[in-house]
C-alpha cells in the first residue's frame, strides 16, 4: 500500500510540474518594433488597499495608460498594502524585476515616510526614475463658531487653535511646519483615525482648524463653507521654480506666503521657509509619481513617458480627471525629470535632518537620522 | 422624500440595472460562502467594471455585492463552524451546534429569514433617518466614542458565562493582541519584532480564521465522523423559517442594534454580531441552551449583521468615513463614478443615495432567496466525512488567509493563532471575548487618548458619557447576577465557541 | 491532562503579560500607558487564575470532573503536524504542487479513499482553485522555487 501511494504521489508531482512548466514557458515576444505588445501586462504597484485615494487615481489612469502606451499593453493595478504604504514600495524596490513590466505609484504619505526615514524603509527614490507625476493641493480652513472666523484671527484667536492629526509621521507634518512658518500657536491633537474622522471632529468643534486635499475639500468642506460652518484660510499653493503660486484649483484663496505677508507685513523667508517649500513640493506639487526602477529598459520608460504626454492631452481623460483630482495638469515629459530632480536635490540630508529635528523637538517624533538608510 | 424614493425605484428597476444587482449579488454570494474572504476581495473584483458606469448602475453592482455577503457567509459559519467573513462569528455559537445535531437546514432557514428581514428593516430605517443622521453622528465626540467602546467591551462579561475569570482574561488577551502595530497617539511601532508585516497590526480575518477554524478542523479529524455525527439530517428549512417568525421581535430588536452600531463611525462594525448575540442571551428567557444550539443564537446575529451594512452607510456616505475595507472600496467606486461622499449625498446626490438604499433592499431579498434555495442541498456538507472534508478546508484556509495582506505573515499568523485557539478550546476558554477585545483595543486607546488630550478630565462630566457609564454598570451587575444562579451547572466542555 | 494544560496555559499567559508589560515600559510615554495598563491587568488576573489552577491540582481527582470532553492530545499533534507540513511544502514548492501532494497523501492514507477518488478530488480541487483565483484575483503564497 505504501508503495502504491508513493507511485501515486510521484505521478502526480510529475503531472503537475509539467503543467506548470508549460504554463511558465509562455514568454514575451520582443520582435515587434514597440517595446510593449498587447500581450504584455504592465503591473502598477499601489501600496494601499483598494478604494483609497491613490488607488482610485491609479485605477482611473489604468485604461488611459493602456490606450496611450505604444503597443497597448494591459495595465493592471496591484494592491500591496501594509506597513503604512512602505511594504509595497519595498517590494517594488527589492523584489520586482526592472524589466519594464513593473511600475510603482507613490503618494504623499509614502514620500513623507521616506523623508522622515521611517522604520522599515528599504527603498530609495534616488534609485528610481519617474515617468509622470500628479499634483494636488491642500486647503487650510477653520471653524468660525469655534474661535477663528478669518485669517486675521489667527494670531489672536478667541479660543485656542486646535488641529487634529492622524500622527506626526504623516503628511500632517507639513501642516505643523506651516503653522511654524506663520508663527501660530496651535495645539495639535494626534491620534485620529483618518481625514474623515478629523472632519467630523472639526464640525463638532473638537478641533477648529483643519487641512484637506483638493477633492476632500470640494466634496466635503465646500458645502460647509456655503452654510457658513467653515471658512477657507489659505492654501499651500504650488511650488513653481522656487516660488509659491496660487493653487489653480483655488484661485480665490490666498497662499501661505500671502497670509504671512498679511500677518507679519513681510513675505516669508529664511531656512524654515526654504524647508517648507522643499517639502511642500515633494508632498503636493508632486503628490503622486509613477516610477520605474533605475535599471528599467530606457524604451519602456520612454514609452510610458510618451503615454503621459498623450494622456495629459486626451480630452476624455481631462474631463474625467477633473472630478477626481481637480483642475491640475499632469506633470509629464521632461518636466517630470526636472521636477523630481529639483525635489530630491532640495531635500538634501541636511534639510531632512533639520525637518526631523523640528518634529522631534516639538511634536515627539522618535529621534532618528535621515542618513541611516538601509 | 417619498416621491424621491419612488423616483429612485424607477431608476433602479430598469432591466440593465436589475441585471447588475443580480450580478453583484452572485459575486457577493461566492465571496460570502468562501470562508475568510471578505467584502474587500469582492470589491476589488467588481471595481474595474465600475469604471465608466453611470452611478446608478455602478452602485447597483457594488451594493448588490455588499448586501449579500453577510447573508451567504452564514453557510460556513453554520455548517463548518468557520467564520465565513469576520462579521459572522457569533452565528457559529449556536449555528454550528445545530449542524452537529443534524439540524443544519433549520439553522440556515432561520438565518436567511432573519438576514433578509434585518436587511430590509435596516434599509427602511436608513431611509427614514438619512436626513437626521448627520446630527446624530455629530453628537458623538471622542469621549462618547470612548464610552461606546467600553460599552462594547462590557459584552465580554455577558459572553463569558460559566467562568468570568477565563472570559475576562481572554478579553484582556485580545486587548493585548490589538496593541500590536503602530500606536495611535505617537509614531511608535509596538510588539512588531521589526517585521513590517505587523506594522498595521494583526489582520482581523486571519485572527478570526485561526481562532475558530483551525481548532474545529482538528476536532473534526480526531472525532473521525461527519459534522452531523450521523447518517441523516433532521430539521428543515421550513422549520427554520417558522422559528424566525416565532422570534420576530428578536429579529426587529437585533436589526435595530445592528443599524445603530453600524452608524457609529470608527467602532465595532466587526463585533456587532457579538453584541446582538450577547444582548439576546441576556434578555431571553430560558437562556441556558445558548451555546448548545438555541435557534435564537442564530437569529439575533444574522439579523444584526445584515442591518449593520445599512447603518454603516451613514458614516460612509454622509461623512466619507469608511468603516471597513468594504466601505473603503465603496468610496473609491463612488469617486470613480465622479461622486464624492459627503453632505451632498442627501442634497444634490440624493437620487444616488436612494438608489443605494433600494439596491440594498432588493439585493437582500434576492440573496436570501438564492441562499434559501441552496440551503437544503448545501447542508448535506455536514454529512461528508471529516477526514475527506478537512484537507480541502485546509487548502481554502491557507489561500483565504493569504489574501488579507498577501504576505507570508498571514499564513504564519493563522497557524500561531490557530494553535492558541486550539489550546483555548481544549481547556474551555471562551474565544468570543478575545475577538471583542482585539477589535475594540485600538478604538479604546485612541478615543481615550483623544479625550484626555482635548478635554483633560472634564469629558467625564459630559451627559452622554454619564448615561453610557450607567448602562455599562447595569450590564455588568446584571451580567454577574445572571451568572450566580447558574453556577451549580457549569456547561460541559466544548459548550462555548 | 486537562488540568495540567489549564495550568500550563495560565503560566504561559502570565509570562506573556509580564514580558509585554516590561517591554512596554520602553515605549514613548504616550505609547506606553495603554499596553502597560493592559499587561498589568492581565498579569494580576492570570496570577489569580494560576493560583486557582494550582489549588485545583492539589484537590483529589474526581473521576467525573477530570478531562471533561478532552480530546486526545497525541492525535491533535499529529494532525497539526499535517497542517504545518503542508504549509512548509507550500513555502518551498508553491501552492499547486503542495496542494496536490497534500490532498493526495492525506486522502489516500488518512481518509482511505480509493486511488481514483483521490485523483478526481485533486484534479477538481486544482481546477476549482485555479478558476476561483482567476475570477477573484486571488494571490497564491510566494514560494522559494517561485512556482
PDB file of C-alpha atoms in Angstrom, chain B residues 109-372:
ATOM      1  CA  UNK B 109     -33.569  28.618   7.107  1.00  0.00           C
ATOM      2  CA  UNK B 110     -33.840  30.696  10.245  1.00  0.00           C
ATOM      3  CA  UNK B 111     -30.609  32.533   9.474  1.00  0.00           C
ATOM      4  CA  UNK B 112     -31.586  33.563   5.958  1.00  0.00           C
ATOM      5  CA  UNK B 113     -35.038  34.652   7.015  1.00  0.00           C
ATOM      6  CA  UNK B 114     -33.541  36.796   9.762  1.00  0.00           C
ATOM      7  CA  UNK B 115     -30.964  38.130   7.332  1.00  0.00           C
ATOM      8  CA  UNK B 116     -33.494  39.332   4.829  1.00  0.00           C
ATOM      9  CA  UNK B 117     -35.711  40.881   7.480  1.00  0.00           C
ATOM     10  CA  UNK B 118     -32.689  42.507   9.100  1.00  0.00           C
ATOM     11  CA  UNK B 119     -31.539  43.864   5.762  1.00  0.00           C
ATOM     12  CA  UNK B 120     -34.971  45.204   4.844  1.00  0.00           C
ATOM     13  CA  UNK B 121     -35.501  46.706   8.257  1.00  0.00           C
ATOM     14  CA  UNK B 122     -32.088  48.328   8.022  1.00  0.00           C
ATOM     15  CA  UNK B 123     -32.899  49.774   4.624  1.00  0.00           C
ATOM     16  CA  UNK B 124     -36.187  51.209   5.864  1.00  0.00           C
ATOM     17  CA  UNK B 125     -34.534  52.679   8.935  1.00  0.00           C
ATOM     18  CA  UNK B 126     -31.787  54.145   6.807  1.00  0.00           C
ATOM     19  CA  UNK B 127     -34.363  55.711   4.505  1.00  0.00           C
ATOM     20  CA  UNK B 128     -36.230  57.169   7.466  1.00  0.00           C
ATOM     21  CA  UNK B 129     -33.160  58.577   9.200  1.00  0.00           C
ATOM     22  CA  UNK B 130     -30.962  59.592   6.313  1.00  0.00           C
ATOM     23  CA  UNK B 131     -31.961  63.216   6.760  1.00  0.00           C
ATOM     24  CA  UNK B 132     -31.404  63.291  10.524  1.00  0.00           C
ATOM     25  CA  UNK B 133     -28.395  61.051  10.708  1.00  0.00           C
ATOM     26  CA  UNK B 134     -25.803  63.786  10.425  1.00  0.00           C
ATOM     27  CA  UNK B 135     -26.582  65.489  13.741  1.00  0.00           C
ATOM     28  CA  UNK B 136     -26.785  62.063  15.357  1.00  0.00           C
ATOM     29  CA  UNK B 137     -23.249  61.204  14.315  1.00  0.00           C
ATOM     30  CA  UNK B 138     -22.034  64.695  15.147  1.00  0.00           C
ATOM     31  CA  UNK B 139     -23.254  64.238  18.725  1.00  0.00           C
ATOM     32  CA  UNK B 140     -20.646  61.554  19.228  1.00  0.00           C
ATOM     33  CA  UNK B 141     -17.335  63.175  20.066  1.00  0.00           C
ATOM     34  CA  UNK B 142     -14.238  61.313  21.175  1.00  0.00           C
ATOM     35  CA  UNK B 143     -15.375  60.886  24.821  1.00  0.00           C
ATOM     36  CA  UNK B 144     -18.734  59.498  23.733  1.00  0.00           C
ATOM     37  CA  UNK B 145     -16.997  57.143  21.314  1.00  0.00           C
ATOM     38  CA  UNK B 146     -14.700  56.015  24.093  1.00  0.00           C
ATOM     39  CA  UNK B 147     -17.668  55.197  26.310  1.00  0.00           C
ATOM     40  CA  UNK B 148     -19.326  53.288  23.474  1.00  0.00           C
ATOM     41  CA  UNK B 149     -16.134  51.269  23.157  1.00  0.00           C
ATOM     42  CA  UNK B 150     -16.338  50.468  26.849  1.00  0.00           C
ATOM     43  CA  UNK B 151     -19.971  49.500  26.355  1.00  0.00           C
ATOM     44  CA  UNK B 152     -18.843  47.092  23.648  1.00  0.00           C
ATOM     45  CA  UNK B 153     -16.158  45.700  25.914  1.00  0.00           C
ATOM     46  CA  UNK B 154     -18.695  45.075  28.663  1.00  0.00           C
ATOM     47  CA  UNK B 155     -20.124  42.419  26.355  1.00  0.00           C
ATOM     48  CA  UNK B 156     -17.115  40.345  27.411  1.00  0.00           C
ATOM     49  CA  UNK B 157     -18.801  39.925  30.772  1.00  0.00           C
ATOM     50  CA  UNK B 158     -22.003  38.770  29.131  1.00  0.00           C
ATOM     51  CA  UNK B 159     -20.298  36.363  26.759  1.00  0.00           C
ATOM     52  CA  UNK B 160     -18.155  34.627  29.343  1.00  0.00           C
ATOM     53  CA  UNK B 161     -20.881  32.780  31.135  1.00  0.00           C
ATOM     54  CA  UNK B 162     -19.750  29.998  33.380  1.00  0.00           C
ATOM     55  CA  UNK B 163     -16.343  31.392  34.102  1.00  0.00           C
ATOM     56  CA  UNK B 164     -15.976  35.124  34.440  1.00  0.00           C
ATOM     57  CA  UNK B 165     -12.248  34.941  35.077  1.00  0.00           C
ATOM     58  CA  UNK B 166     -11.462  32.970  31.918  1.00  0.00           C
ATOM     59  CA  UNK B 167     -13.680  35.251  29.841  1.00  0.00           C
ATOM     60  CA  UNK B 168     -12.172  38.458  31.136  1.00  0.00           C
ATOM     61  CA  UNK B 169      -8.668  37.085  30.736  1.00  0.00           C
ATOM     62  CA  UNK B 170      -9.437  36.149  27.157  1.00  0.00           C
ATOM     63  CA  UNK B 171     -10.736  39.688  26.630  1.00  0.00           C
ATOM     64  CA  UNK B 172      -7.555  41.188  28.085  1.00  0.00           C
ATOM     65  CA  UNK B 173      -5.501  38.905  25.854  1.00  0.00           C
ATOM     66  CA  UNK B 174      -7.496  40.280  22.916  1.00  0.00           C
ATOM     67  CA  UNK B 175      -6.740  43.836  24.026  1.00  0.00           C
ATOM     68  CA  UNK B 176      -3.057  42.951  24.125  1.00  0.00           C
ATOM     69  CA  UNK B 177      -3.122  41.422  20.641  1.00  0.00           C
ATOM     70  CA  UNK B 178      -4.832  44.602  19.479  1.00  0.00           C
ATOM     71  CA  UNK B 179      -1.855  46.647  20.665  1.00  0.00           C
ATOM     72  CA  UNK B 180       0.414  45.067  18.050  1.00  0.00           C
ATOM     73  CA  UNK B 181       1.261  47.560  15.345  1.00  0.00           C
ATOM     74  CA  UNK B 182       1.508  51.333  15.159  1.00  0.00           C
ATOM     75  CA  UNK B 183       0.423  53.318  18.212  1.00  0.00           C
ATOM     76  CA  UNK B 184      -2.434  55.755  17.577  1.00  0.00           C
ATOM     77  CA  UNK B 185      -1.038  58.692  19.522  1.00  0.00           C
ATOM     78  CA  UNK B 186       2.636  58.809  18.567  1.00  0.00           C
ATOM     79  CA  UNK B 187       4.766  57.285  15.870  1.00  0.00           C
ATOM     80  CA  UNK B 188       5.902  54.125  17.561  1.00  0.00           C
ATOM     81  CA  UNK B 189       5.525  50.522  16.466  1.00  0.00           C
ATOM     82  CA  UNK B 190       4.774  48.157  19.304  1.00  0.00           C
ATOM     83  CA  UNK B 191       5.446  44.415  19.589  1.00  0.00           C
ATOM     84  CA  UNK B 192       6.159  44.110  15.880  1.00  0.00           C
ATOM     85  CA  UNK B 193       9.530  42.325  16.195  1.00  0.00           C
ATOM     86  CA  UNK B 194      10.725  44.717  13.490  1.00  0.00           C
ATOM     87  CA  UNK B 195       8.554  42.980  10.942  1.00  0.00           C
ATOM     88  CA  UNK B 196       6.769  45.292   8.538  1.00  0.00           C
ATOM     89  CA  UNK B 197       4.024  42.710   8.355  1.00  0.00           C
ATOM     90  CA  UNK B 198       2.942  43.594  11.877  1.00  0.00           C
ATOM     91  CA  UNK B 199       3.163  47.383  11.456  1.00  0.00           C
ATOM     92  CA  UNK B 200      -0.539  47.546  10.617  1.00  0.00           C
ATOM     93  CA  UNK B 201      -1.456  45.050  13.331  1.00  0.00           C
ATOM     94  CA  UNK B 202      -2.750  41.512  13.059  1.00  0.00           C
ATOM     95  CA  UNK B 203      -5.396  41.330  10.313  1.00  0.00           C
ATOM     96  CA  UNK B 204      -8.821  40.541  11.767  1.00  0.00           C
ATOM     97  CA  UNK B 205      -9.802  37.929   9.125  1.00  0.00           C
ATOM     98  CA  UNK B 206      -6.633  35.969   9.857  1.00  0.00           C
ATOM     99  CA  UNK B 207      -7.256  36.149  13.589  1.00  0.00           C
ATOM    100  CA  UNK B 208     -10.851  35.007  13.234  1.00  0.00           C
ATOM    101  CA  UNK B 209      -9.947  32.147  10.911  1.00  0.00           C
ATOM    102  CA  UNK B 210      -7.152  30.915  13.136  1.00  0.00           C
ATOM    103  CA  UNK B 211      -9.114  31.200  16.338  1.00  0.00           C
ATOM    104  CA  UNK B 212     -12.220  29.389  15.123  1.00  0.00           C
ATOM    105  CA  UNK B 213     -11.378  27.363  12.022  1.00  0.00           C
ATOM    106  CA  UNK B 214      -8.192  25.522  12.904  1.00  0.00           C
ATOM    107  CA  UNK B 215      -9.421  24.075  16.241  1.00  0.00           C
ATOM    108  CA  UNK B 216     -12.657  22.993  14.586  1.00  0.00           C
ATOM    109  CA  UNK B 217     -10.806  21.210  11.822  1.00  0.00           C
ATOM    110  CA  UNK B 218      -8.570  19.346  14.269  1.00  0.00           C
ATOM    111  CA  UNK B 219     -11.547  18.295  16.337  1.00  0.00           C
ATOM    112  CA  UNK B 220     -13.357  17.045  13.270  1.00  0.00           C
ATOM    113  CA  UNK B 221     -10.351  14.941  12.296  1.00  0.00           C
ATOM    114  CA  UNK B 222      -9.979  13.469  15.763  1.00  0.00           C
ATOM    115  CA  UNK B 223     -13.635  12.587  16.100  1.00  0.00           C
ATOM    116  CA  UNK B 224     -13.384  10.950  12.685  1.00  0.00           C
ATOM    117  CA  UNK B 225     -17.050  11.397  11.837  1.00  0.00           C
ATOM    118  CA  UNK B 226     -19.007  13.790   9.727  1.00  0.00           C
ATOM    119  CA  UNK B 227     -20.183  17.056  11.235  1.00  0.00           C
ATOM    120  CA  UNK B 228     -23.733  15.910  11.808  1.00  0.00           C
ATOM    121  CA  UNK B 229     -22.326  12.870  13.621  1.00  0.00           C
ATOM    122  CA  UNK B 230     -24.864  10.599  11.995  1.00  0.00           C
ATOM    123  CA  UNK B 231     -26.114   9.421   8.645  1.00  0.00           C
ATOM    124  CA  UNK B 232     -29.153  11.585   8.104  1.00  0.00           C
ATOM    125  CA  UNK B 233     -30.378  15.106   8.700  1.00  0.00           C
ATOM    126  CA  UNK B 234     -33.363  16.232  10.687  1.00  0.00           C
ATOM    127  CA  UNK B 235     -34.932  19.657  10.680  1.00  0.00           C
ATOM    128  CA  UNK B 236     -35.933  21.519   7.558  1.00  0.00           C
ATOM    129  CA  UNK B 237     -35.667  24.991   6.095  1.00  0.00           C
ATOM    130  CA  UNK B 238     -39.370  25.457   6.669  1.00  0.00           C
ATOM    131  CA  UNK B 239     -38.938  24.785  10.345  1.00  0.00           C
ATOM    132  CA  UNK B 240     -36.210  27.409  10.427  1.00  0.00           C
ATOM    133  CA  UNK B 241     -38.439  29.966   8.754  1.00  0.00           C
ATOM    134  CA  UNK B 242     -41.139  29.207  11.301  1.00  0.00           C
ATOM    135  CA  UNK B 243     -38.607  29.710  14.088  1.00  0.00           C
ATOM    136  CA  UNK B 244     -37.731  33.094  12.650  1.00  0.00           C
ATOM    137  CA  UNK B 245     -41.392  34.103  12.524  1.00  0.00           C
ATOM    138  CA  UNK B 246     -41.840  32.954  16.092  1.00  0.00           C
ATOM    139  CA  UNK B 247     -38.956  35.157  17.302  1.00  0.00           C
ATOM    140  CA  UNK B 248     -39.875  38.144  15.125  1.00  0.00           C
ATOM    141  CA  UNK B 249     -39.357  40.644  17.939  1.00  0.00           C
ATOM    142  CA  UNK B 250     -35.861  39.361  18.491  1.00  0.00           C
ATOM    143  CA  UNK B 251     -35.189  39.984  14.791  1.00  0.00           C
ATOM    144  CA  UNK B 252     -36.502  43.531  14.973  1.00  0.00           C
ATOM    145  CA  UNK B 253     -34.558  44.256  18.145  1.00  0.00           C
ATOM    146  CA  UNK B 254     -31.325  42.823  16.744  1.00  0.00           C
ATOM    147  CA  UNK B 255     -31.767  44.694  13.471  1.00  0.00           C
ATOM    148  CA  UNK B 256     -32.188  47.892  15.415  1.00  0.00           C
ATOM    149  CA  UNK B 257     -28.968  47.208  17.314  1.00  0.00           C
ATOM    150  CA  UNK B 258     -27.254  46.430  14.027  1.00  0.00           C
ATOM    151  CA  UNK B 259     -28.246  49.709  12.410  1.00  0.00           C
ATOM    152  CA  UNK B 260     -27.293  51.747  15.461  1.00  0.00           C
ATOM    153  CA  UNK B 261     -23.882  50.147  15.912  1.00  0.00           C
ATOM    154  CA  UNK B 262     -23.281  50.423  12.187  1.00  0.00           C
ATOM    155  CA  UNK B 263     -23.941  54.146  12.295  1.00  0.00           C
ATOM    156  CA  UNK B 264     -21.265  54.824  14.898  1.00  0.00           C
ATOM    157  CA  UNK B 265     -18.143  55.731  12.956  1.00  0.00           C
ATOM    158  CA  UNK B 266     -14.833  54.042  13.646  1.00  0.00           C
ATOM    159  CA  UNK B 267     -16.161  51.494  16.100  1.00  0.00           C
ATOM    160  CA  UNK B 268     -17.219  47.932  16.350  1.00  0.00           C
ATOM    161  CA  UNK B 269     -18.690  47.038  12.975  1.00  0.00           C
ATOM    162  CA  UNK B 270     -16.960  43.664  13.164  1.00  0.00           C
ATOM    163  CA  UNK B 271     -18.360  42.894  16.618  1.00  0.00           C
ATOM    164  CA  UNK B 272     -21.964  43.888  16.027  1.00  0.00           C
ATOM    165  CA  UNK B 273     -22.918  40.212  15.746  1.00  0.00           C
ATOM    166  CA  UNK B 274     -21.416  39.514  19.156  1.00  0.00           C
ATOM    167  CA  UNK B 275     -23.201  42.470  20.687  1.00  0.00           C
ATOM    168  CA  UNK B 276     -26.539  41.343  19.264  1.00  0.00           C
ATOM    169  CA  UNK B 277     -25.817  37.814  20.430  1.00  0.00           C
ATOM    170  CA  UNK B 278     -24.832  38.909  23.916  1.00  0.00           C
ATOM    171  CA  UNK B 279     -27.944  41.017  24.284  1.00  0.00           C
ATOM    172  CA  UNK B 280     -30.099  38.163  23.025  1.00  0.00           C
ATOM    173  CA  UNK B 281     -28.601  35.852  25.642  1.00  0.00           C
ATOM    174  CA  UNK B 282     -29.023  38.419  28.381  1.00  0.00           C
ATOM    175  CA  UNK B 283     -32.600  39.344  27.581  1.00  0.00           C
ATOM    176  CA  UNK B 284     -34.061  35.962  26.663  1.00  0.00           C
ATOM    177  CA  UNK B 285     -35.987  33.728  28.981  1.00  0.00           C
ATOM    178  CA  UNK B 286     -34.790  30.131  29.337  1.00  0.00           C
ATOM    179  CA  UNK B 287     -31.361  31.065  28.085  1.00  0.00           C
ATOM    180  CA  UNK B 288     -29.452  28.027  29.355  1.00  0.00           C
ATOM    181  CA  UNK B 289     -29.419  26.435  25.926  1.00  0.00           C
ATOM    182  CA  UNK B 290     -27.469  29.241  24.291  1.00  0.00           C
ATOM    183  CA  UNK B 291     -24.165  27.932  23.049  1.00  0.00           C
ATOM    184  CA  UNK B 292     -25.549  24.440  22.671  1.00  0.00           C
ATOM    185  CA  UNK B 293     -27.831  25.012  19.723  1.00  0.00           C
ATOM    186  CA  UNK B 294     -30.512  27.555  20.535  1.00  0.00           C
ATOM    187  CA  UNK B 295     -32.082  28.842  17.331  1.00  0.00           C
ATOM    188  CA  UNK B 296     -32.288  32.336  18.822  1.00  0.00           C
ATOM    189  CA  UNK B 297     -28.494  32.395  18.885  1.00  0.00           C
ATOM    190  CA  UNK B 298     -28.577  32.168  15.105  1.00  0.00           C
ATOM    191  CA  UNK B 299     -31.388  34.618  14.536  1.00  0.00           C
ATOM    192  CA  UNK B 300     -30.008  37.548  16.531  1.00  0.00           C
ATOM    193  CA  UNK B 301     -26.529  37.900  14.968  1.00  0.00           C
ATOM    194  CA  UNK B 302     -27.794  37.228  11.460  1.00  0.00           C
ATOM    195  CA  UNK B 303     -30.429  39.941  11.641  1.00  0.00           C
ATOM    196  CA  UNK B 304     -27.894  42.320  13.129  1.00  0.00           C
ATOM    197  CA  UNK B 305     -25.082  41.872  10.639  1.00  0.00           C
ATOM    198  CA  UNK B 306     -27.269  42.484   7.616  1.00  0.00           C
ATOM    199  CA  UNK B 307     -28.811  45.529   9.248  1.00  0.00           C
ATOM    200  CA  UNK B 308     -25.335  46.787  10.109  1.00  0.00           C
ATOM    201  CA  UNK B 309     -24.427  47.186   6.441  1.00  0.00           C
ATOM    202  CA  UNK B 310     -27.283  49.686   6.139  1.00  0.00           C
ATOM    203  CA  UNK B 311     -26.283  51.623   9.231  1.00  0.00           C
ATOM    204  CA  UNK B 312     -22.658  51.672   8.125  1.00  0.00           C
ATOM    205  CA  UNK B 313     -23.670  53.670   5.068  1.00  0.00           C
ATOM    206  CA  UNK B 314     -24.300  56.708   7.254  1.00  0.00           C
ATOM    207  CA  UNK B 315     -20.675  57.397   8.190  1.00  0.00           C
ATOM    208  CA  UNK B 316     -19.537  56.149   4.782  1.00  0.00           C
ATOM    209  CA  UNK B 317     -21.841  58.174   2.584  1.00  0.00           C
ATOM    210  CA  UNK B 318     -22.564  61.251   4.666  1.00  0.00           C
ATOM    211  CA  UNK B 319     -19.096  61.785   6.108  1.00  0.00           C
ATOM    212  CA  UNK B 320     -16.784  59.875   3.821  1.00  0.00           C
ATOM    213  CA  UNK B 321     -15.543  57.753   6.726  1.00  0.00           C
ATOM    214  CA  UNK B 322     -15.023  54.172   5.644  1.00  0.00           C
ATOM    215  CA  UNK B 323     -15.994  51.844   8.482  1.00  0.00           C
ATOM    216  CA  UNK B 324     -14.435  48.761   6.929  1.00  0.00           C
ATOM    217  CA  UNK B 325     -12.329  47.724   3.985  1.00  0.00           C
ATOM    218  CA  UNK B 326     -15.561  47.040   2.117  1.00  0.00           C
ATOM    219  CA  UNK B 327     -16.924  50.536   2.574  1.00  0.00           C
ATOM    220  CA  UNK B 328     -13.493  51.979   1.788  1.00  0.00           C
ATOM    221  CA  UNK B 329     -13.700  50.412  -1.638  1.00  0.00           C
ATOM    222  CA  UNK B 330     -17.277  51.586  -1.959  1.00  0.00           C
ATOM    223  CA  UNK B 331     -15.996  55.129  -1.527  1.00  0.00           C
ATOM    224  CA  UNK B 332     -13.354  54.522  -4.164  1.00  0.00           C
ATOM    225  CA  UNK B 333     -16.012  53.207  -6.522  1.00  0.00           C
ATOM    226  CA  UNK B 334     -18.124  56.309  -5.946  1.00  0.00           C
ATOM    227  CA  UNK B 335     -15.200  58.565  -6.758  1.00  0.00           C
ATOM    228  CA  UNK B 336     -14.525  56.623  -9.956  1.00  0.00           C
ATOM    229  CA  UNK B 337     -18.080  57.413 -10.960  1.00  0.00           C
ATOM    230  CA  UNK B 338     -17.487  61.060 -10.216  1.00  0.00           C
ATOM    231  CA  UNK B 339     -19.256  61.322  -6.860  1.00  0.00           C
ATOM    232  CA  UNK B 340     -17.585  62.385  -3.654  1.00  0.00           C
ATOM    233  CA  UNK B 341     -19.238  61.092  -0.495  1.00  0.00           C
ATOM    234  CA  UNK B 342     -20.187  63.852   1.899  1.00  0.00           C
ATOM    235  CA  UNK B 343     -23.024  66.156   2.886  1.00  0.00           C
ATOM    236  CA  UNK B 344     -24.154  66.377  -0.726  1.00  0.00           C
ATOM    237  CA  UNK B 345     -25.308  62.771  -0.615  1.00  0.00           C
ATOM    238  CA  UNK B 346     -28.544  63.991   0.958  1.00  0.00           C
ATOM    239  CA  UNK B 347     -28.923  67.071  -1.223  1.00  0.00           C
ATOM    240  CA  UNK B 348     -27.588  67.110  -4.782  1.00  0.00           C
ATOM    241  CA  UNK B 349     -26.798  63.420  -4.866  1.00  0.00           C
ATOM    242  CA  UNK B 350     -29.912  62.253  -3.047  1.00  0.00           C
ATOM    243  CA  UNK B 351     -31.094  60.118  -6.010  1.00  0.00           C
ATOM    244  CA  UNK B 352     -27.851  58.139  -5.826  1.00  0.00           C
ATOM    245  CA  UNK B 353     -28.268  57.660  -2.089  1.00  0.00           C
ATOM    246  CA  UNK B 354     -31.842  56.473  -2.562  1.00  0.00           C
ATOM    247  CA  UNK B 355     -30.840  54.051  -5.317  1.00  0.00           C
ATOM    248  CA  UNK B 356     -28.272  52.661  -2.928  1.00  0.00           C
ATOM    249  CA  UNK B 357     -30.948  52.058  -0.322  1.00  0.00           C
ATOM    250  CA  UNK B 358     -33.249  50.403  -2.858  1.00  0.00           C
ATOM    251  CA  UNK B 359     -30.408  48.252  -4.119  1.00  0.00           C
ATOM    252  CA  UNK B 360     -29.730  47.138  -0.564  1.00  0.00           C
ATOM    253  CA  UNK B 361     -33.325  46.118  -0.114  1.00  0.00           C
ATOM    254  CA  UNK B 362     -33.678  44.324  -3.441  1.00  0.00           C
ATOM    255  CA  UNK B 363     -30.321  42.574  -3.172  1.00  0.00           C
ATOM    256  CA  UNK B 364     -31.146  41.379   0.327  1.00  0.00           C
ATOM    257  CA  UNK B 365     -34.296  39.690  -0.948  1.00  0.00           C
ATOM    258  CA  UNK B 366     -32.563  38.127  -3.960  1.00  0.00           C
ATOM    259  CA  UNK B 367     -29.666  36.963  -1.810  1.00  0.00           C
ATOM    260  CA  UNK B 368     -31.877  35.377   0.812  1.00  0.00           C
ATOM    261  CA  UNK B 369     -33.993  33.607  -1.804  1.00  0.00           C
ATOM    262  CA  UNK B 370     -30.896  32.241  -3.522  1.00  0.00           C
ATOM    263  CA  UNK B 371     -29.412  31.098  -0.230  1.00  0.00           C
ATOM    264  CA  UNK B 372     -32.670  29.524   0.910  1.00  0.00           C
TER     265      UNK B 372
END
